[in-house]
C-alpha cells in the first residue's frame, strides 16, 4: 500500500500535544531549496527558538511553553537535501518536557513523496534507526519493555545508563539493548554473570519481559533524583529508590520508576549501613566467617525486581504501614525466593524507628530493614562448637536476624530529593498509568 506525504517547509504549522496553540516552523538548515517560495524543511530543523517556537501554555506545567525538542522521528532518509533527511506531515518531534510535536498544516498540497509502507517498515527494521548517526545494519527490535531514560537535568536521553548495563550483565548474565525510535528495552544476548549463584526465577522473568518478539505489559522509567506527578494533578511524589503509582480504586500497577541517582556506582543504595546482630567476638573467638553485606541484599537488582517484576508484572503489594513488623507479600512471594536462590539472608521486616545517635547526642528517625533466615538450614550443629569460658555464644550461620540495614534521616532526605518532576498520564478507560 502506498501513502502520499506532504513535505514540510518554512511556514508549515506545527502543534504540540501539550500546547494550547500551534506555532510556525522556521527553516534554517537550507538556504537554496524551496517549496512554493518557502525553504524546504529537513531533520536539522529541530532547534528550540530557532526552528521550533513556543506552543502557548503547556498543559504539563500550566506555564508558557518552553520547547525542548529532541530529534525528528520517521524522517525520510532516501529523500535528502544536502545530506539531510526530509521531514513530512507524518513525522513527529518529541519534546523532552513530555509533549509530542506533529504537523497541523503542511501549508501546501502539491509537493508530495510516496512511501511504500510495507517496504519502509521492513527497511527501517533492518537498516535504519533514526537516532543513529550512521547506518550500522543492525536489526532494530520493536518488542521488549517500553522504557524511558532521563539524565541528571531531566532531559530525555536515548542511551542505556551504565548502571543498568552493569546490573543486567553482572546479576543475570543478560545483555540489553535499546530501540531508540520505539523506546523499547530488549534482550540482545547473554554474557557471563559476575556470581556463581544466580536466580533462575529472576532471569526467567526478565527474559520473558525483555523478549524482542513480544511486548511487555509494563513500562519502566529511569531518572536521577526525580519525582513524578499525574497530569491534571498538582501533587508531586518523590521517587525513593523506586516507586510504582497505583490507584486505591483499582489497585493495579502499570509503570515502575527507578531513581538511579539513589544508587552508587557499586549499585548500593546511598548511605546505607549494616550492623550485625551478633558481636564481633561471637565470630572472631570461634573463627566463624562474618557475613559480608553486599549490593545483592537490597541493591539495584533487588530494587528493579521489586518494583517492576513484583509490582507491575505480578501485581504484588507492600503493606501500607511502614511500621509493620512482618514480611510483606511481595518479599515472601518474590524477593525472598530470589534471595534463597542466591544464598543470602531474606528480607524480613522494615520499619521507621527512633534511634539514639551517639555522635550527635540526639534521637532521630531511621529507616531499618532486618535480614535473616526463616529456616535454619545451614547444616550447623551448636554441639560441635566448644564454648570458651566467659566468651559469648558462637554466632549462628543462619540466624533469625543476621543484621539490620539502616538509612538515617540525612541520607533518607538525599535519596528522596527531587530535582525535577516527570509528568505521567492516567488512562481512565484502561485504568493504567502511561507516558505522555
GROMACS .gro file of C-alpha atoms in nm, residues 19-426:
model
  408
   19UNK     CA    1   0.046   2.310   2.394
   20UNK     CA    2  -0.256   2.541   2.384
   21UNK     CA    3  -0.185   2.685   2.038
   22UNK     CA    4   0.006   2.598   1.719
   23UNK     CA    5   0.325   2.767   1.602
   24UNK     CA    6   0.500   2.805   1.271
   25UNK     CA    7   0.805   2.605   1.168
   26UNK     CA    8   1.106   2.813   1.068
   27UNK     CA    9   1.364   2.656   0.835
   28UNK     CA   10   1.732   2.739   0.886
   29UNK     CA   11   1.902   2.418   0.768
   30UNK     CA   12   1.898   2.515   0.397
   31UNK     CA   13   1.906   2.841   0.203
   32UNK     CA   14   1.863   2.740  -0.163
   33UNK     CA   15   1.593   2.473  -0.172
   34UNK     CA   16   1.238   2.600  -0.193
   35UNK     CA   17   0.877   2.482  -0.200
   36UNK     CA   18   0.633   2.749  -0.314
   37UNK     CA   19   0.891   3.019  -0.234
   38UNK     CA   20   0.940   2.877   0.116
   39UNK     CA   21   1.254   2.696   0.231
   40UNK     CA   22   1.220   2.319   0.244
   41UNK     CA   23   1.248   2.163   0.594
   42UNK     CA   24   1.493   1.890   0.696
   43UNK     CA   25   1.572   1.682   1.004
   44UNK     CA   26   1.810   1.957   1.124
   45UNK     CA   27   1.523   2.200   1.174
   46UNK     CA   28   1.466   2.085   1.530
   47UNK     CA   29   1.619   2.356   1.749
   48UNK     CA   30   1.424   2.540   2.017
   49UNK     CA   31   1.351   2.907   1.943
   50UNK     CA   32   1.537   2.879   1.613
   51UNK     CA   33   1.312   2.634   1.430
   52UNK     CA   34   1.058   2.535   1.694
   53UNK     CA   35   0.879   2.811   1.882
   54UNK     CA   36   0.650   2.810   2.189
   55UNK     CA   37   0.305   2.650   2.167
   56UNK     CA   38   0.117   2.879   2.403
   57UNK     CA   39   0.056   2.741   2.753
   58UNK     CA   40   0.198   2.398   2.842
   59UNK     CA   41  -0.063   2.168   2.998
   60UNK     CA   42   0.209   1.991   3.196
   61UNK     CA   43   0.342   2.297   3.376
   62UNK     CA   44   0.049   2.539   3.335
   63UNK     CA   45   0.313   2.793   3.234
   64UNK     CA   46   0.420   2.944   2.900
   65UNK     CA   47   0.567   2.675   2.677
   66UNK     CA   48   0.946   2.643   2.670
   67UNK     CA   49   1.000   2.392   2.389
   68UNK     CA   50   1.281   2.139   2.427
   69UNK     CA   51   1.265   1.936   2.103
   70UNK     CA   52   1.476   1.624   2.050
   71UNK     CA   53   1.510   1.459   1.706
   72UNK     CA   54   1.255   1.415   1.428
   73UNK     CA   55   1.108   1.066   1.409
   74UNK     CA   56   1.007   0.883   1.091
   75UNK     CA   57   1.215   1.117   0.875
   76UNK     CA   58   1.259   1.025   0.506
   77UNK     CA   59   1.616   0.904   0.463
   78UNK     CA   60   1.602   0.836   0.092
   79UNK     CA   61   1.478   1.188   0.016
   80UNK     CA   62   1.761   1.419   0.122
   81UNK     CA   63   1.865   1.780   0.087
   82UNK     CA   64   2.240   1.841   0.119
   83UNK     CA   65   2.273   1.510   0.301
   84UNK     CA   66   1.988   1.586   0.545
   85UNK     CA   67   1.672   1.374   0.556
   86UNK     CA   68   1.344   1.538   0.459
   87UNK     CA   69   1.053   1.567   0.701
   88UNK     CA   70   0.686   1.536   0.613
   89UNK     CA   71   0.345   1.586   0.767
   90UNK     CA   72   0.374   1.229   0.904
   91UNK     CA   73   0.690   1.295   1.103
   92UNK     CA   74   0.688   1.354   1.479
   93UNK     CA   75   0.918   1.554   1.705
   94UNK     CA   76   0.924   1.456   2.076
   95UNK     CA   77   0.975   1.727   2.337
   96UNK     CA   78   1.184   1.631   2.640
   97UNK     CA   79   0.927   1.803   2.862
   98UNK     CA   80   0.676   1.533   2.770
   99UNK     CA   81   0.485   1.652   2.462
  100UNK     CA   82   0.481   1.529   2.103
  101UNK     CA   83   0.505   1.784   1.818
  102UNK     CA   84   0.325   1.699   1.494
  103UNK     CA   85   0.219   1.876   1.176
  104UNK     CA   86  -0.114   2.058   1.190
  105UNK     CA   87  -0.099   2.203   0.839
  106UNK     CA   88   0.184   2.149   0.588
  107UNK     CA   89   0.090   2.475   0.415
  108UNK     CA   90   0.097   2.320   0.069
  109UNK     CA   91  -0.073   2.032  -0.112
  110UNK     CA   92   0.130   1.973  -0.429
  111UNK     CA   93   0.480   1.866  -0.326
  112UNK     CA   94   0.446   1.510  -0.206
  113UNK     CA   95   0.654   1.197  -0.165
  114UNK     CA   96   0.528   0.841  -0.179
  115UNK     CA   97   0.630   0.572   0.064
  116UNK     CA   98   0.554   0.204   0.030
  117UNK     CA   99   0.467   0.137   0.392
  118UNK     CA  100   0.544  -0.236   0.392
  119UNK     CA  101   0.882  -0.176   0.226
  120UNK     CA  102   0.954   0.117   0.456
  121UNK     CA  103   0.882  -0.084   0.771
  122UNK     CA  104   1.098  -0.371   0.650
  123UNK     CA  105   1.379  -0.136   0.552
  124UNK     CA  106   1.373   0.059   0.878
  125UNK     CA  107   1.357  -0.253   1.095
  126UNK     CA  108   1.671  -0.392   0.934
  127UNK     CA  109   1.879  -0.096   0.827
  128UNK     CA  110   1.774   0.228   0.984
  129UNK     CA  111   1.742   0.373   1.330
  130UNK     CA  112   1.660   0.746   1.310
  131UNK     CA  113   1.864   0.829   1.620
  132UNK     CA  114   2.187   0.672   1.495
  133UNK     CA  115   2.448   0.890   1.327
  134UNK     CA  116   2.545   0.607   1.093
  135UNK     CA  117   2.363   0.316   0.935
  136UNK     CA  118   2.501   0.012   1.120
  137UNK     CA  119   2.294  -0.258   0.956
  138UNK     CA  120   2.190  -0.391   1.297
  139UNK     CA  121   1.837  -0.517   1.331
  140UNK     CA  122   1.608  -0.288   1.531
  141UNK     CA  123   1.364  -0.469   1.759
  142UNK     CA  124   1.016  -0.343   1.836
  143UNK     CA  125   0.937  -0.568   2.134
  144UNK     CA  126   1.056  -0.572   2.494
  145UNK     CA  127   0.976  -0.322   2.769
  146UNK     CA  128   0.859   0.030   2.681
  147UNK     CA  129   1.126   0.234   2.864
  148UNK     CA  130   1.235   0.595   2.902
  149UNK     CA  131   1.560   0.739   3.038
  150UNK     CA  132   1.617   1.087   3.180
  151UNK     CA  133   1.953   1.239   3.270
  152UNK     CA  134   2.055   1.446   3.574
  153UNK     CA  135   1.898   1.760   3.423
  154UNK     CA  136   1.566   1.593   3.346
  155UNK     CA  137   1.625   1.570   2.970
  156UNK     CA  138   1.510   1.254   2.797
  157UNK     CA  139   1.806   1.058   2.659
  158UNK     CA  140   1.830   0.754   2.437
  159UNK     CA  141   2.131   0.567   2.570
  160UNK     CA  142   2.112   0.293   2.833
  161UNK     CA  143   2.275   0.412   3.158
  162UNK     CA  144   2.591   0.224   3.258
  163UNK     CA  145   2.441   0.124   3.593
  164UNK     CA  146   2.167  -0.061   3.406
  165UNK     CA  147   2.413  -0.244   3.182
  166UNK     CA  148   2.613  -0.335   3.492
  167UNK     CA  149   2.320  -0.480   3.687
  168UNK     CA  150   2.184  -0.689   3.398
  169UNK     CA  151   2.530  -0.816   3.298
  170UNK     CA  152   2.653  -0.899   3.648
  171UNK     CA  153   2.335  -1.020   3.816
  172UNK     CA  154   2.156  -1.203   3.533
  173UNK     CA  155   2.409  -1.255   3.254
  174UNK     CA  156   2.179  -1.061   3.021
  175UNK     CA  157   2.290  -0.815   2.753
  176UNK     CA  158   2.034  -0.541   2.695
  177UNK     CA  159   1.987  -0.306   2.401
  178UNK     CA  160   1.755  -0.015   2.324
  179UNK     CA  161   1.537   0.054   2.022
  180UNK     CA  162   1.551   0.433   2.037
  181UNK     CA  163   1.275   0.501   1.787
  182UNK     CA  164   1.018   0.284   1.964
  183UNK     CA  165   1.165   0.336   2.314
  184UNK     CA  166   1.189  -0.038   2.378
  185UNK     CA  167   1.443  -0.206   2.607
  186UNK     CA  168   1.510  -0.563   2.496
  187UNK     CA  169   1.724  -0.875   2.548
  188UNK     CA  170   2.006  -0.873   2.294
  189UNK     CA  171   2.209  -1.171   2.411
  190UNK     CA  172   2.376  -1.343   2.704
  191UNK     CA  173   2.705  -1.298   2.887
  192UNK     CA  174   2.875  -1.448   3.192
  193UNK     CA  175   2.728  -1.321   3.520
  194UNK     CA  176   2.961  -1.199   3.794
  195UNK     CA  177   2.837  -1.452   4.050
  196UNK     CA  178   2.838  -1.830   4.084
  197UNK     CA  179   2.492  -1.833   4.241
  198UNK     CA  180   2.225  -1.665   4.031
  199UNK     CA  181   1.847  -1.660   4.045
  200UNK     CA  182   1.677  -1.856   3.770
  201UNK     CA  183   1.346  -1.710   3.886
  202UNK     CA  184   1.462  -1.354   3.821
  203UNK     CA  185   1.633  -1.445   3.494
  204UNK     CA  186   1.324  -1.617   3.357
  205UNK     CA  187   1.108  -1.317   3.444
  206UNK     CA  188   1.346  -1.069   3.280
  207UNK     CA  189   1.397  -1.273   2.963
  208UNK     CA  190   1.022  -1.306   2.921
  209UNK     CA  191   0.957  -0.932   2.964
  210UNK     CA  192   1.262  -0.829   2.756
  211UNK     CA  193   1.179  -1.070   2.472
  212UNK     CA  194   1.222  -0.866   2.149
  213UNK     CA  195   0.945  -1.066   1.981
  214UNK     CA  196   0.674  -0.969   2.232
  215UNK     CA  197   0.576  -0.654   2.420
  216UNK     CA  198   0.570  -0.644   2.799
  217UNK     CA  199   0.254  -0.511   2.963
  218UNK     CA  200   0.470  -0.300   3.197
  219UNK     CA  201   0.669   0.021   3.147
  220UNK     CA  202   0.994   0.143   3.303
  221UNK     CA  203   1.119   0.497   3.365
  222UNK     CA  204   1.469   0.578   3.490
  223UNK     CA  205   1.595   0.914   3.612
  224UNK     CA  206   1.826   1.079   3.864
  225UNK     CA  207   1.695   1.239   4.185
  226UNK     CA  208   1.350   1.297   4.043
  227UNK     CA  209   0.985   1.287   4.134
  228UNK     CA  210   0.662   1.246   3.942
  229UNK     CA  211   0.312   1.384   3.913
  230UNK     CA  212  -0.002   1.276   3.735
  231UNK     CA  213  -0.136   1.506   3.465
  232UNK     CA  214  -0.406   1.749   3.584
  233UNK     CA  215  -0.297   1.692   3.945
  234UNK     CA  216  -0.063   1.934   4.122
  235UNK     CA  217   0.053   1.685   4.388
  236UNK     CA  218   0.411   1.565   4.337
  237UNK     CA  219   0.576   1.249   4.472
  238UNK     CA  220   0.949   1.193   4.521
  239UNK     CA  221   1.093   0.863   4.399
  240UNK     CA  222   1.265   0.692   4.694
  241UNK     CA  223   1.488   0.430   4.525
  242UNK     CA  224   1.186   0.307   4.330
  243UNK     CA  225   0.814   0.373   4.307
  244UNK     CA  226   0.504   0.232   4.137
  245UNK     CA  227   0.195   0.454   4.128
  246UNK     CA  228  -0.145   0.292   4.157
  247UNK     CA  229  -0.500   0.395   4.237
  248UNK     CA  230  -0.670   0.278   4.555
  249UNK     CA  231  -0.980   0.206   4.349
  250UNK     CA  232  -0.821  -0.037   4.104
  251UNK     CA  233  -0.500  -0.137   4.287
  252UNK     CA  234  -0.322  -0.201   3.963
  253UNK     CA  235   0.040  -0.119   3.883
  254UNK     CA  236   0.144  -0.044   3.525
  255UNK     CA  237   0.465   0.164   3.537
  256UNK     CA  238   0.775   0.149   3.757
  257UNK     CA  239   1.005   0.442   3.837
  258UNK     CA  240   1.365   0.374   3.937
  259UNK     CA  241   1.590   0.653   4.064
  260UNK     CA  242   1.945   0.570   3.953
  261UNK     CA  243   2.070   0.873   4.145
  262UNK     CA  244   1.982   0.691   4.469
  263UNK     CA  245   2.240   0.418   4.397
  264UNK     CA  246   2.619   0.448   4.397
  265UNK     CA  247   2.849   0.310   4.128
  266UNK     CA  248   2.853  -0.026   4.307
  267UNK     CA  249   2.472  -0.037   4.276
  268UNK     CA  250   2.425   0.002   4.650
  269UNK     CA  251   2.167   0.249   4.793
  270UNK     CA  252   2.336   0.568   4.910
  271UNK     CA  253   2.431   0.596   5.275
  272UNK     CA  254   2.327   0.250   5.394
  273UNK     CA  255   2.495   0.091   5.695
  274UNK     CA  256   2.473  -0.270   5.807
  275UNK     CA  257   2.509  -0.378   6.169
  276UNK     CA  258   2.539  -0.745   6.258
  277UNK     CA  259   2.310  -0.870   6.532
  278UNK     CA  260   2.594  -1.065   6.696
  279UNK     CA  261   2.910  -0.904   6.834
  280UNK     CA  262   3.242  -0.931   6.656
  281UNK     CA  263   3.363  -1.165   6.932
  282UNK     CA  264   3.085  -1.410   6.855
  283UNK     CA  265   3.254  -1.457   6.516
  284UNK     CA  266   3.620  -1.392   6.595
  285UNK     CA  267   3.657  -1.612   6.904
  286UNK     CA  268   3.522  -1.917   6.722
  287UNK     CA  269   3.681  -1.837   6.384
  288UNK     CA  270   3.345  -1.811   6.215
  289UNK     CA  271   3.344  -1.610   5.893
  290UNK     CA  272   3.147  -1.288   5.925
  291UNK     CA  273   2.867  -1.229   5.676
  292UNK     CA  274   2.958  -0.969   5.414
  293UNK     CA  275   2.689  -0.717   5.331
  294UNK     CA  276   2.682  -0.664   4.954
  295UNK     CA  277   2.466  -0.492   4.694
  296UNK     CA  278   2.284  -0.823   4.647
  297UNK     CA  279   2.093  -0.771   4.973
  298UNK     CA  280   1.896  -0.462   4.863
  299UNK     CA  281   2.088  -0.304   4.576
  300UNK     CA  282   1.969  -0.204   4.231
  301UNK     CA  283   1.895  -0.562   4.117
  302UNK     CA  284   1.662  -0.624   4.412
  303UNK     CA  285   1.504  -0.281   4.360
  304UNK     CA  286   1.433  -0.350   3.992
  305UNK     CA  287   1.285  -0.691   4.071
  306UNK     CA  288   1.073  -0.544   4.349
  307UNK     CA  289   0.927  -0.254   4.150
  308UNK     CA  290   0.890  -0.397   3.801
  309UNK     CA  291   0.860  -0.775   3.831
  310UNK     CA  292   0.688  -0.774   4.169
  311UNK     CA  293   0.457  -0.475   4.146
  312UNK     CA  294   0.400  -0.418   3.773
  313UNK     CA  295   0.411  -0.769   3.629
  314UNK     CA  296   0.290  -0.984   3.919
  315UNK     CA  297   0.086  -0.709   4.089
  316UNK     CA  298   0.209  -0.797   4.438
  317UNK     CA  299   0.174  -0.535   4.710
  318UNK     CA  300   0.359  -0.392   5.007
  319UNK     CA  301   0.153  -0.347   5.319
  320UNK     CA  302   0.069   0.026   5.352
  321UNK     CA  303   0.202   0.076   5.707
  322UNK     CA  304   0.580   0.134   5.722
  323UNK     CA  305   0.568   0.045   6.092
  324UNK     CA  306   0.474  -0.312   6.006
  325UNK     CA  307   0.657  -0.582   6.194
  326UNK     CA  308   0.621  -0.866   5.944
  327UNK     CA  309   0.749  -0.956   5.599
  328UNK     CA  310   0.545  -0.814   5.313
  329UNK     CA  311   0.360  -1.008   5.045
  330UNK     CA  312   0.598  -0.904   4.768
  331UNK     CA  313   0.904  -1.018   4.964
  332UNK     CA  314   0.752  -1.353   5.059
  333UNK     CA  315   0.637  -1.434   4.705
  334UNK     CA  316   0.927  -1.289   4.504
  335UNK     CA  317   1.211  -1.109   4.681
  336UNK     CA  318   1.297  -1.379   4.931
  337UNK     CA  319   1.250  -1.653   4.674
  338UNK     CA  320   1.528  -1.485   4.475
  339UNK     CA  321   1.744  -1.433   4.785
  340UNK     CA  322   1.720  -1.803   4.874
  341UNK     CA  323   1.834  -1.896   4.523
  342UNK     CA  324   2.144  -1.678   4.554
  343UNK     CA  325   2.208  -1.789   4.913
  344UNK     CA  326   2.176  -1.461   5.103
  345UNK     CA  327   1.955  -1.375   5.404
  346UNK     CA  328   1.590  -1.298   5.348
  347UNK     CA  329   1.445  -0.952   5.389
  348UNK     CA  330   1.226  -0.979   5.698
  349UNK     CA  331   1.078  -0.655   5.824
  350UNK     CA  332   1.111  -0.283   5.752
  351UNK     CA  333   1.012  -0.004   5.982
  352UNK     CA  334   1.066   0.359   6.073
  353UNK     CA  335   1.212   0.371   6.422
  354UNK     CA  336   1.352   0.621   6.671
  355UNK     CA  337   1.719   0.553   6.743
  356UNK     CA  338   1.970   0.734   6.963
  357UNK     CA  339   2.263   0.882   6.767
  358UNK     CA  340   2.564   0.872   7.000
  359UNK     CA  341   2.775   1.106   6.787
  360UNK     CA  342   2.507   1.376   6.774
  361UNK     CA  343   2.360   1.302   7.114
  362UNK     CA  344   2.006   1.308   6.975
  363UNK     CA  345   1.721   1.070   6.896
  364UNK     CA  346   1.649   1.055   6.522
  365UNK     CA  347   1.417   0.865   6.294
  366UNK     CA  348   1.578   0.597   6.080
  367UNK     CA  349   1.456   0.354   5.817
  368UNK     CA  350   1.550   0.000   5.919
  369UNK     CA  351   1.536  -0.333   5.739
  370UNK     CA  352   1.620  -0.664   5.905
  371UNK     CA  353   1.779  -0.954   5.719
  372UNK     CA  354   1.785  -1.312   5.846
  373UNK     CA  355   1.663  -1.666   5.791
  374UNK     CA  356   1.321  -1.816   5.848
  375UNK     CA  357   1.457  -2.168   5.833
  376UNK     CA  358   1.783  -2.288   5.985
  377UNK     CA  359   1.915  -2.498   5.700
  378UNK     CA  360   2.287  -2.436   5.723
  379UNK     CA  361   2.367  -2.790   5.848
  380UNK     CA  362   2.535  -2.643   6.151
  381UNK     CA  363   2.542  -2.803   6.493
  382UNK     CA  364   2.593  -2.594   6.804
  383UNK     CA  365   2.709  -2.909   6.983
  384UNK     CA  366   3.013  -2.926   6.756
  385UNK     CA  367   3.137  -2.585   6.871
  386UNK     CA  368   3.320  -2.563   7.203
  387UNK     CA  369   3.216  -2.257   7.401
  388UNK     CA  370   3.508  -2.079   7.560
  389UNK     CA  371   3.472  -1.982   7.929
  390UNK     CA  372   3.346  -1.626   7.976
  391UNK     CA  373   3.313  -1.591   7.598
  392UNK     CA  374   2.996  -1.501   7.408
  393UNK     CA  375   2.790  -1.771   7.244
  394UNK     CA  376   2.906  -1.850   6.891
  395UNK     CA  377   2.732  -1.673   6.607
  396UNK     CA  378   2.487  -1.877   6.403
  397UNK     CA  379   2.550  -1.920   6.035
  398UNK     CA  380   2.180  -1.871   5.962
  399UNK     CA  381   2.032  -1.666   6.246
  400UNK     CA  382   1.676  -1.546   6.267
  401UNK     CA  383   1.820  -1.193   6.236
  402UNK     CA  384   2.167  -1.167   6.087
  403UNK     CA  385   2.182  -0.788   6.077
  404UNK     CA  386   1.998  -0.462   6.017
  405UNK     CA  387   2.031  -0.213   5.733
  406UNK     CA  388   1.988   0.147   5.842
  407UNK     CA  389   1.928   0.463   5.642
  408UNK     CA  390   1.940   0.768   5.868
  409UNK     CA  391   1.735   1.085   5.824
  410UNK     CA  392   2.011   1.276   5.642
  411UNK     CA  393   2.064   1.004   5.383
  412UNK     CA  394   1.690   0.938   5.350
  413UNK     CA  395   1.640   1.304   5.258
  414UNK     CA  396   1.916   1.278   4.997
  415UNK     CA  397   1.752   0.972   4.845
  416UNK     CA  398   1.410   1.141   4.845
  417UNK     CA  399   1.548   1.456   4.679
  418UNK     CA  400   1.365   1.555   4.359
  419UNK     CA  401   1.550   1.796   4.130
  420UNK     CA  402   1.286   1.766   3.860
  421UNK     CA  403   0.937   1.624   3.813
  422UNK     CA  404   0.822   1.385   3.538
  423UNK     CA  405   0.455   1.410   3.445
  424UNK     CA  406   0.270   1.092   3.355
  425UNK     CA  407  -0.075   1.023   3.217
  426UNK     CA  408  -0.358   0.817   3.363
   0.00000   0.00000   0.00000
